[in-house]
PDB file of C-alpha atoms in Angstrom:
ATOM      1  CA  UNK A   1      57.869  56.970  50.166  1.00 53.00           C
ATOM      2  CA  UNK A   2      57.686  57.384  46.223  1.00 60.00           C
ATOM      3  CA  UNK A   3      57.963  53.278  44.572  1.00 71.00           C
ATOM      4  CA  UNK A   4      61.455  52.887  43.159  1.00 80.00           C
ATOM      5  CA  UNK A   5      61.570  51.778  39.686  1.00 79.00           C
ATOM      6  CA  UNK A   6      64.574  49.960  38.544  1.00 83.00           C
ATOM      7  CA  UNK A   7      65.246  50.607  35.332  1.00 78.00           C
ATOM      8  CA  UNK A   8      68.543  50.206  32.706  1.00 73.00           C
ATOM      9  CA  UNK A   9      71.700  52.395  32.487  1.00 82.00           C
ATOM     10  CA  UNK A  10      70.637  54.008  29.610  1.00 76.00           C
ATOM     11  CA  UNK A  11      71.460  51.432  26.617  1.00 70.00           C
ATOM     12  CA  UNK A  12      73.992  50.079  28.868  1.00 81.00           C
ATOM     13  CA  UNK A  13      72.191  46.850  29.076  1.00 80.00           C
ATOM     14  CA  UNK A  14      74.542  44.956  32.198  1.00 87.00           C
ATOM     15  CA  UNK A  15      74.027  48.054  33.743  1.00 87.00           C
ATOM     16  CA  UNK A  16      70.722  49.058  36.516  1.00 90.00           C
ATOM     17  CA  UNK A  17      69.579  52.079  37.980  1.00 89.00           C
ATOM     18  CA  UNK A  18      66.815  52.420  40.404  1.00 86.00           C
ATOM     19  CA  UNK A  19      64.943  55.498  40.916  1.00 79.00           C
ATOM     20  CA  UNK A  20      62.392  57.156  42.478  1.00 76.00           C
ATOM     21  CA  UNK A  21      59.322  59.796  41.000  1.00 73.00           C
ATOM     22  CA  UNK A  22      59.641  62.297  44.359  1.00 65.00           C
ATOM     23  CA  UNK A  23      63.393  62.412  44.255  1.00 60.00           C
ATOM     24  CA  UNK A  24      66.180  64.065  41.423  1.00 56.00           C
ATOM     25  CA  UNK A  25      66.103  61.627  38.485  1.00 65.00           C
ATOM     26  CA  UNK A  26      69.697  61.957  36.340  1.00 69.00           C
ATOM     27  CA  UNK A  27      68.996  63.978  32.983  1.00 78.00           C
ATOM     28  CA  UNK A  28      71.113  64.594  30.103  1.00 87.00           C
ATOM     29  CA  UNK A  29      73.380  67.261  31.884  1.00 89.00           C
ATOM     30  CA  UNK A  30      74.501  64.160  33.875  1.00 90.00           C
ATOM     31  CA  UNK A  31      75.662  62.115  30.867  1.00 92.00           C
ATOM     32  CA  UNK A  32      76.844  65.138  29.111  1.00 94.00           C
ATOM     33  CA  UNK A  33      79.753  65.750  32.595  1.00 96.00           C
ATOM     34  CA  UNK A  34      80.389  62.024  33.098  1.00 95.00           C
ATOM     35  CA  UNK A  35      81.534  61.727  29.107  1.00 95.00           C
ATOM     36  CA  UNK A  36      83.133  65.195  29.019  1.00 97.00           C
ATOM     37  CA  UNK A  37      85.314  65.049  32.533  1.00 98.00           C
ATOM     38  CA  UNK A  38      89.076  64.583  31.753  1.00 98.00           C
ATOM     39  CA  UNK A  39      90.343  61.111  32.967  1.00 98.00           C
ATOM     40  CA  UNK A  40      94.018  60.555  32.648  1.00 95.00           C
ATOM     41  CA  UNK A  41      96.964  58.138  33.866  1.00 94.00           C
ATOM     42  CA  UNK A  42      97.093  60.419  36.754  1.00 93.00           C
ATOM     43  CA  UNK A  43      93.600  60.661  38.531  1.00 96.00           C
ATOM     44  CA  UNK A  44      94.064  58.352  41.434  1.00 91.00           C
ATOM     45  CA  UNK A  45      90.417  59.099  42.634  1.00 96.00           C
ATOM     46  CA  UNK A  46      87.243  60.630  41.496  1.00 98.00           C
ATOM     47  CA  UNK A  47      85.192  62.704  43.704  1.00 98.00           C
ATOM     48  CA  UNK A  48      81.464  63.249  42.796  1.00 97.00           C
ATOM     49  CA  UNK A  49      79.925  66.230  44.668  1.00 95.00           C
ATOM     50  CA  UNK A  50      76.178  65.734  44.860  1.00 92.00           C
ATOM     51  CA  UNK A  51      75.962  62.410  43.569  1.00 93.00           C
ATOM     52  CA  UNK A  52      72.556  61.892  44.314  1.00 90.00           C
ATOM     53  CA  UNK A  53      71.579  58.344  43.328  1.00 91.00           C
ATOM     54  CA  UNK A  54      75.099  57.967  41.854  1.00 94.00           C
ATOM     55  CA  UNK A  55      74.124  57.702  37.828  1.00 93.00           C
ATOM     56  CA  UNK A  56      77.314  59.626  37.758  1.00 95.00           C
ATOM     57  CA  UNK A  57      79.496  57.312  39.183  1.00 96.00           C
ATOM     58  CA  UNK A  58      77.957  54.259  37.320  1.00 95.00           C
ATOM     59  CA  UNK A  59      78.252  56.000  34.306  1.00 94.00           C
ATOM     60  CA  UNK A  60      81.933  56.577  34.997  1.00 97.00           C
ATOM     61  CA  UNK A  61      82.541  53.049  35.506  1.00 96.00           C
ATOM     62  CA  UNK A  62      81.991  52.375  32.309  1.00 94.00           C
ATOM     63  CA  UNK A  63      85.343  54.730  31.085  1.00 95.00           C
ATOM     64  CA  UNK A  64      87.588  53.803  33.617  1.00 97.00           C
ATOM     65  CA  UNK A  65      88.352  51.250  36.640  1.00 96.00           C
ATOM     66  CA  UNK A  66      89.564  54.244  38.785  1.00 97.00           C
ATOM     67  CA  UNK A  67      88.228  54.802  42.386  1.00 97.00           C
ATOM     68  CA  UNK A  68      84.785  56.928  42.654  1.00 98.00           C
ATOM     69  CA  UNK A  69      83.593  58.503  45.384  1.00 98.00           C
ATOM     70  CA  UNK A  70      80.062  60.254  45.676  1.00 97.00           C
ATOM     71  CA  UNK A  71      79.193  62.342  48.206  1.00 96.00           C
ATOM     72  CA  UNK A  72      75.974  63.073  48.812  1.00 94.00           C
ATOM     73  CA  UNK A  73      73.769  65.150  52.140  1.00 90.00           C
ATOM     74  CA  UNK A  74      70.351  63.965  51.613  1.00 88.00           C
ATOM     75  CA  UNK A  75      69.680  60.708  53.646  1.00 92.00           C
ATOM     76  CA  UNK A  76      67.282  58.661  51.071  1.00 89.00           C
ATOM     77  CA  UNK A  77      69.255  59.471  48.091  1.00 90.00           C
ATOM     78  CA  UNK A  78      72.153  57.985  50.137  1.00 94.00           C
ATOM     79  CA  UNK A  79      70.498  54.775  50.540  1.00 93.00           C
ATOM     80  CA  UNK A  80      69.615  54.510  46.435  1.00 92.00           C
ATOM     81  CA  UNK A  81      72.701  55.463  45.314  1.00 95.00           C
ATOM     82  CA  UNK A  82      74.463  52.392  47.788  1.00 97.00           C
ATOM     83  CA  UNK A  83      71.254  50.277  46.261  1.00 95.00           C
ATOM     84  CA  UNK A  84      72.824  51.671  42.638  1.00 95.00           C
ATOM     85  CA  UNK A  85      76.069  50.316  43.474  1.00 97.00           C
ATOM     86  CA  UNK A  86      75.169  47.133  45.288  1.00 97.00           C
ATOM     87  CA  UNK A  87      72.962  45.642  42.160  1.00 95.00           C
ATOM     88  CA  UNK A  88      75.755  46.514  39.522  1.00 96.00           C
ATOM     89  CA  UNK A  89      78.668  44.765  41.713  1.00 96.00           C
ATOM     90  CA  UNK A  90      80.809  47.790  41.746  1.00 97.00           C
ATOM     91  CA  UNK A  91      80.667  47.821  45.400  1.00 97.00           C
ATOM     92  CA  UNK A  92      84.753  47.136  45.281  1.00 97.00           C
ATOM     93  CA  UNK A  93      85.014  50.436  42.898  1.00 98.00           C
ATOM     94  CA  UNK A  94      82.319  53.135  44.118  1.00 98.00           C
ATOM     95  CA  UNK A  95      82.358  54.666  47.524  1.00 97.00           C
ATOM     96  CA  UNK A  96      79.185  56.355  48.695  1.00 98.00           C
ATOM     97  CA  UNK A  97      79.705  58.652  51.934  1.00 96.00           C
ATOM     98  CA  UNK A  98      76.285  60.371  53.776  1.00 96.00           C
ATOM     99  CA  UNK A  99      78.110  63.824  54.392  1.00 94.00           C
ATOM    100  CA  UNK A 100      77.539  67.764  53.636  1.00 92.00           C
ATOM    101  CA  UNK A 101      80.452  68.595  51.254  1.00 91.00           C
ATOM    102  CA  UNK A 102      81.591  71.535  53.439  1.00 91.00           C
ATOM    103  CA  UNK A 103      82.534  69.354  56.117  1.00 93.00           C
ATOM    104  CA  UNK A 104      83.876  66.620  54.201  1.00 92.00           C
ATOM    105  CA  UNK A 105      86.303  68.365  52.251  1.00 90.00           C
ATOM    106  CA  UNK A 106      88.379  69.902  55.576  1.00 89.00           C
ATOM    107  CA  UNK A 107      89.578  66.290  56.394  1.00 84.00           C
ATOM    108  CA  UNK A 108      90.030  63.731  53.142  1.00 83.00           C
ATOM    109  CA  UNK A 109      92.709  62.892  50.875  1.00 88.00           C
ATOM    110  CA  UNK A 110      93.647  65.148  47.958  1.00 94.00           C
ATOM    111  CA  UNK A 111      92.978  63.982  44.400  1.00 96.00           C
ATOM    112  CA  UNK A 112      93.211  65.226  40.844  1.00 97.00           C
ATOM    113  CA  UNK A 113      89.606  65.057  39.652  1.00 98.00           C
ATOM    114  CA  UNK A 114      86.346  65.945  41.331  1.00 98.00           C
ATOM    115  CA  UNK A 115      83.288  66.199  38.682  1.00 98.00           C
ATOM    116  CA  UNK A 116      79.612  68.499  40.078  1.00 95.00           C
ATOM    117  CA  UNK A 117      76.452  68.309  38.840  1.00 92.00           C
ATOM    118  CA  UNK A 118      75.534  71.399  40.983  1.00 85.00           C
ATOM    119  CA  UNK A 119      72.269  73.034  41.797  1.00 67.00           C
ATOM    120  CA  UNK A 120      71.299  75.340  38.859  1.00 48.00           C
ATOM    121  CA  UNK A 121      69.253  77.852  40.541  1.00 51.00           C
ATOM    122  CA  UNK A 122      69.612  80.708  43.798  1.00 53.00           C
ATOM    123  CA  UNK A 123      67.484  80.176  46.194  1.00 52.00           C
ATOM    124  CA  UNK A 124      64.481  82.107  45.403  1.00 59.00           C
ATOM    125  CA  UNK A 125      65.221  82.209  41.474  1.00 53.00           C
ATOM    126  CA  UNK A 126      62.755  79.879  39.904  1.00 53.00           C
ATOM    127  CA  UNK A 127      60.820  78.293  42.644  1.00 51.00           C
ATOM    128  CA  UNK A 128      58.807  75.588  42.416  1.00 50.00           C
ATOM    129  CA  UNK A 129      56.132  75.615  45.108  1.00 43.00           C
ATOM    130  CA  UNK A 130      55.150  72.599  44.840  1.00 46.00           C
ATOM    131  CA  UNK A 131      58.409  70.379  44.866  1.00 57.00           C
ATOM    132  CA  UNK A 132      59.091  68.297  47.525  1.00 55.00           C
ATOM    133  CA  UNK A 133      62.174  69.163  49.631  1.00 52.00           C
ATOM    134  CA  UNK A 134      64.423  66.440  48.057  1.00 50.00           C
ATOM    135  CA  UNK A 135      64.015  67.959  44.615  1.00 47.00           C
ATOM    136  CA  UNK A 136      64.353  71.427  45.923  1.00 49.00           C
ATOM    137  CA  UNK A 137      67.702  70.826  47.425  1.00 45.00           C
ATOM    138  CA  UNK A 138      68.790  69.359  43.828  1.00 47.00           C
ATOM    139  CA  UNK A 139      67.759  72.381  42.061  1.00 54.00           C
ATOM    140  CA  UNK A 140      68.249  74.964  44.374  1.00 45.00           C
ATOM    141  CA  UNK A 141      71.450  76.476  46.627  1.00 46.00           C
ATOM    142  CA  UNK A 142      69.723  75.420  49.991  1.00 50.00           C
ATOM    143  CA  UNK A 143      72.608  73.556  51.537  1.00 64.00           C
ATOM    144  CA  UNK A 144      75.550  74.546  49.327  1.00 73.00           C
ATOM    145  CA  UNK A 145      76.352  77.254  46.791  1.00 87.00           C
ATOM    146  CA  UNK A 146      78.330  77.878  43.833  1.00 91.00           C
ATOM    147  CA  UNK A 147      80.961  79.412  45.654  1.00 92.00           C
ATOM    148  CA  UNK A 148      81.301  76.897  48.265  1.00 91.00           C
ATOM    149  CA  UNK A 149      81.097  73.857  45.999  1.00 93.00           C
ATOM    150  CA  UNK A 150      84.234  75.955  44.092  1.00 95.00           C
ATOM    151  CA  UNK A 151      86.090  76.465  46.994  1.00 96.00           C
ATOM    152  CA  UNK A 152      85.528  72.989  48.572  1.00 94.00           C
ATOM    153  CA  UNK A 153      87.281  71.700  45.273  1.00 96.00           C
ATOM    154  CA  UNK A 154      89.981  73.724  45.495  1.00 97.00           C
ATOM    155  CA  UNK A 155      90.302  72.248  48.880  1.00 96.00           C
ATOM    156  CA  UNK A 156      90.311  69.160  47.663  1.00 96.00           C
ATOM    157  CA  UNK A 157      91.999  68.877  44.794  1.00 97.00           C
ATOM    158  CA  UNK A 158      95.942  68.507  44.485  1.00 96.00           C
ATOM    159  CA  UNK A 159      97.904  70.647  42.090  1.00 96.00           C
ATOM    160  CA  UNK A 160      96.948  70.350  38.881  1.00 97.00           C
ATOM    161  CA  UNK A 161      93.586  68.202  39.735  1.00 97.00           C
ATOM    162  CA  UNK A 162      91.208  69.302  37.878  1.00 98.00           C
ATOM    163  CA  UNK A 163      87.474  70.215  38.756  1.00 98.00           C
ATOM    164  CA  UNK A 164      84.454  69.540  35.692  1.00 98.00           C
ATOM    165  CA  UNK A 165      80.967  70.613  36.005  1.00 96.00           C
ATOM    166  CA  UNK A 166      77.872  71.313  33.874  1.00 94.00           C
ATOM    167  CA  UNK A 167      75.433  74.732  34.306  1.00 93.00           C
ATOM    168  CA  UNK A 168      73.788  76.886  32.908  1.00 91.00           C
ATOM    169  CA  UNK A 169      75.087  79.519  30.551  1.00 94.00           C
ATOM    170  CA  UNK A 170      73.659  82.433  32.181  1.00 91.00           C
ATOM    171  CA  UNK A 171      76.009  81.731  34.807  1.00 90.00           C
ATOM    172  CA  UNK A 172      79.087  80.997  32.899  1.00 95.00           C
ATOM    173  CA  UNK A 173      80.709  84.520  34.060  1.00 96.00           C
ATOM    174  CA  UNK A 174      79.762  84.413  37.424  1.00 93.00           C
ATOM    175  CA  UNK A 175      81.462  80.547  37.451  1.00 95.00           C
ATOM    176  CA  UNK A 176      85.075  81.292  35.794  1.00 97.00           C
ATOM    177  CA  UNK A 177      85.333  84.407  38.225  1.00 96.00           C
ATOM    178  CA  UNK A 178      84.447  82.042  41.215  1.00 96.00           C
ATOM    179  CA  UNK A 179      87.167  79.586  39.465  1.00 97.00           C
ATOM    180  CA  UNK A 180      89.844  81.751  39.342  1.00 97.00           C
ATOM    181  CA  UNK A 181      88.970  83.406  42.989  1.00 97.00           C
ATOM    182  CA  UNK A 182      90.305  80.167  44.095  1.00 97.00           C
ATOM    183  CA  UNK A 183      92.692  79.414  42.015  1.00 98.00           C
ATOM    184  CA  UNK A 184      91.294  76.936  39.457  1.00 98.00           C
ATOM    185  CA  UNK A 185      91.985  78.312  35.697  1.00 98.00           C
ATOM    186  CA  UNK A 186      89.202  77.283  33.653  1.00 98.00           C
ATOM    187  CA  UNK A 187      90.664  75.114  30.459  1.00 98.00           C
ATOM    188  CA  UNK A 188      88.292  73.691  28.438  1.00 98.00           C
ATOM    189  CA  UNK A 189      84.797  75.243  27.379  1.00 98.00           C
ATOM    190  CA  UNK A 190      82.012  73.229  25.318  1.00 98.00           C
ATOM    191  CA  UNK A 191      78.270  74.765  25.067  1.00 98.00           C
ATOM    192  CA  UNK A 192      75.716  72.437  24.183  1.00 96.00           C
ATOM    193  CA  UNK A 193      72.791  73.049  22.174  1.00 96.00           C
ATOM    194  CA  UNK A 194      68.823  71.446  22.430  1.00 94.00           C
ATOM    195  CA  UNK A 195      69.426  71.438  18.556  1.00 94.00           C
ATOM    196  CA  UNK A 196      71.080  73.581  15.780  1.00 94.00           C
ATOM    197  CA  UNK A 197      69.855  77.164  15.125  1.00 95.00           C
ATOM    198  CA  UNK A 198      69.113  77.278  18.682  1.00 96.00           C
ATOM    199  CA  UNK A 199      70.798  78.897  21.950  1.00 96.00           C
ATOM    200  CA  UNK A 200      73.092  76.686  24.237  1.00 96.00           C
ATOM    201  CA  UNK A 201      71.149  75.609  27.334  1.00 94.00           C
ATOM    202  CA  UNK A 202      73.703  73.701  28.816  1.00 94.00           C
ATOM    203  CA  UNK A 203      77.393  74.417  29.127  1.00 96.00           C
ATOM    204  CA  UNK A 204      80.597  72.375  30.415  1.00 98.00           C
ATOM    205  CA  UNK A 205      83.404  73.881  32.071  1.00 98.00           C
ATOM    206  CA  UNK A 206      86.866  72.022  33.013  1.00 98.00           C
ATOM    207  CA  UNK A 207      89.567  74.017  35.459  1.00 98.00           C
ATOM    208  CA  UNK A 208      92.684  73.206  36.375  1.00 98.00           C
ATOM    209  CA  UNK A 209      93.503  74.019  39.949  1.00 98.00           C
ATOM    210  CA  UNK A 210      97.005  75.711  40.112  1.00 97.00           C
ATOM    211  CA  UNK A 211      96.921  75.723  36.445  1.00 96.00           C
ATOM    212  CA  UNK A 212      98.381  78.032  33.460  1.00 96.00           C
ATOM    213  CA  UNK A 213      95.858  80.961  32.030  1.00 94.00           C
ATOM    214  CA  UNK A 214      94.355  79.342  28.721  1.00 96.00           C
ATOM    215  CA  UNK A 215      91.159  78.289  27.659  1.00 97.00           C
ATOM    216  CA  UNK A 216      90.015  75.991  25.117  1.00 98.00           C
ATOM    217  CA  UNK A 217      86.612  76.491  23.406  1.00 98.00           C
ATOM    218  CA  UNK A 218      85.819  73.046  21.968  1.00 98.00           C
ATOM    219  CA  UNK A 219      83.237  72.250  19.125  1.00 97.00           C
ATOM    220  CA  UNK A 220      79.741  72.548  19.976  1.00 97.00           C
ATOM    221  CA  UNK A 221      77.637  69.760  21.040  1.00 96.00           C
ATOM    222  CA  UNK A 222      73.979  69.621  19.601  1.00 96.00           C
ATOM    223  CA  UNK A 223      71.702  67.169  21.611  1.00 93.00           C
ATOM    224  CA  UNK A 224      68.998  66.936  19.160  1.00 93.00           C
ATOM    225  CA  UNK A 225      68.140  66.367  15.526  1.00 93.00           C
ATOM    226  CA  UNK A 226      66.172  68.351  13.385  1.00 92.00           C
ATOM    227  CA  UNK A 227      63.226  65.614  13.706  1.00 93.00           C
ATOM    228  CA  UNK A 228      63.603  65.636  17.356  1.00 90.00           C
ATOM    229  CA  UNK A 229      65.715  62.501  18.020  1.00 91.00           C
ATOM    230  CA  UNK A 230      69.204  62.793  19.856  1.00 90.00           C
ATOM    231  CA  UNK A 231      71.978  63.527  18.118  1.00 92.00           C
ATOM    232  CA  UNK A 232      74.170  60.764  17.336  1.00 93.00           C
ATOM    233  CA  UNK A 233      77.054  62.194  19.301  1.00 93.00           C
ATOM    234  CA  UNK A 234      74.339  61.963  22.051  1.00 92.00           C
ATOM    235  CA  UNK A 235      73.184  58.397  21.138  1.00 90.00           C
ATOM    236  CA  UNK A 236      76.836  57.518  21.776  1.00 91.00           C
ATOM    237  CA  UNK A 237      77.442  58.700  24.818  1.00 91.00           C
ATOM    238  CA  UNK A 238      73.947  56.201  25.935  1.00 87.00           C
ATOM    239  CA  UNK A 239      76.025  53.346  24.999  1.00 87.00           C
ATOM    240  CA  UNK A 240      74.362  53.226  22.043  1.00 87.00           C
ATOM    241  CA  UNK A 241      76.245  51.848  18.941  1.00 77.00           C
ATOM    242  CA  UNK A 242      76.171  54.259  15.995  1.00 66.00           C
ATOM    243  CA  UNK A 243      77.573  54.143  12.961  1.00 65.00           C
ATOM    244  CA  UNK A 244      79.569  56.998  11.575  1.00 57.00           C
TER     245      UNK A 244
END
């Protein structure tokens, strides 16, 4: 077993994470869903699907006092994310359950917001020989797809919950059709760029399930500067404090 590293939140300095080198380590796409996810007066819970070592939960926490839940297959990411919990006393607020997703979603409560960082890649498309199972399952589709992850939300959700996720553009089509297959309209749109003058690498997609036809393509979001740095949009979303 890989040496976990405990390190902070970002610039979220009351805030730990520990992690480990052989397992999924959260990335920007995670900070980019946890900041762009629609929480309102009427989200009673939020689901995370795939929460891994739940940085997306813990990073919630810091926007609202709401319930989170993170749900999560793989055994020793299980035990880090409770760790991740434990040592930032929101054991009262986050809920992390060992289960496969497909089976958890035929008997729980409905609620109006379930956020996925999903696996980005088919299985086959982009291998990586030499990754170790644990990061292969985070990548790839091995024990859930697209489709499934979309219809376990629409499962889940009640009407007018809404479902957020991050993925890759190339897949953008393929993800509103799967949407509306099961009856979540995709509202809100925002690509996100490494920097300007460059193509969108990331993109963020909100649906409502039940909800009326209409989308809303919001302002792009560049993640770098010219000289490299993050953007300061970026920088804020790290806790940082930037000035306008």
């Amino acid at each position: 077993m890989s040496e976990e590293v405990i390190n902070y939140l970002l610039a979220y300095e009351n805030m730990k994470i520990i992690q480990r080198k052989d397992m999924f380590n959260f990335s920007l796409d995670t900070v980019l869903l946890a900041n762009f996810c629609t929480i309102n007066k009427d989200v009673n819970e939020i689901v995370d699907f795939g929460t891994n070592n739940a940085a997306i939960p813990l990073l919630l926490s810091q926007r609202t006092d709401k319930k989170i839940t993170g749900i999560e297959i793989q055994k020793d990411a299980v035990d880090l994310a409770i760790k991740n919990v434990h040592i930032n006393h929101l054991d009262e607020q986050i809920s992390i359950i060992h289960a496969d997703i497909k089976d958890y979603c035929t008997n729980c409560n409905k609620v109006k917001l379930i956020v996925c960082n999903p696996p980005f890649f088919k299985v086959g498309e982009r291998s990586h020989l030499n990754d170790n199972k644990s990061l292969q399952i985070a990548r790839h589709e091995i024990k859930i797809n697209l489709e499934q992850i979309i219809s376990c939300a629409a499962m889940m959700l009640e009407n007018k919950g809404r479902l957020s996720m991050v993925h890759r553009p190339d897949r953008m089509i393929e993800i509103i059709n799967m949407m509306q297959k099961y009856d979540i309209e995709p509202k809100r749109i925002r690509f996100v760029y490494p920097k300007y003058g460059k193509d969108s690498h990331i993109f963020l997609i909100e649906g409502i399930y039940k909800g009326n036809p209409g989308v809303k393509i919001e302002a792009p979001l560049y993640a770098h500067e010219e000289n490299g740095e993050y953007s300061k949009e970026v920088k804020k979303m790290f806790g940082e404090n930037i000035d306008d």
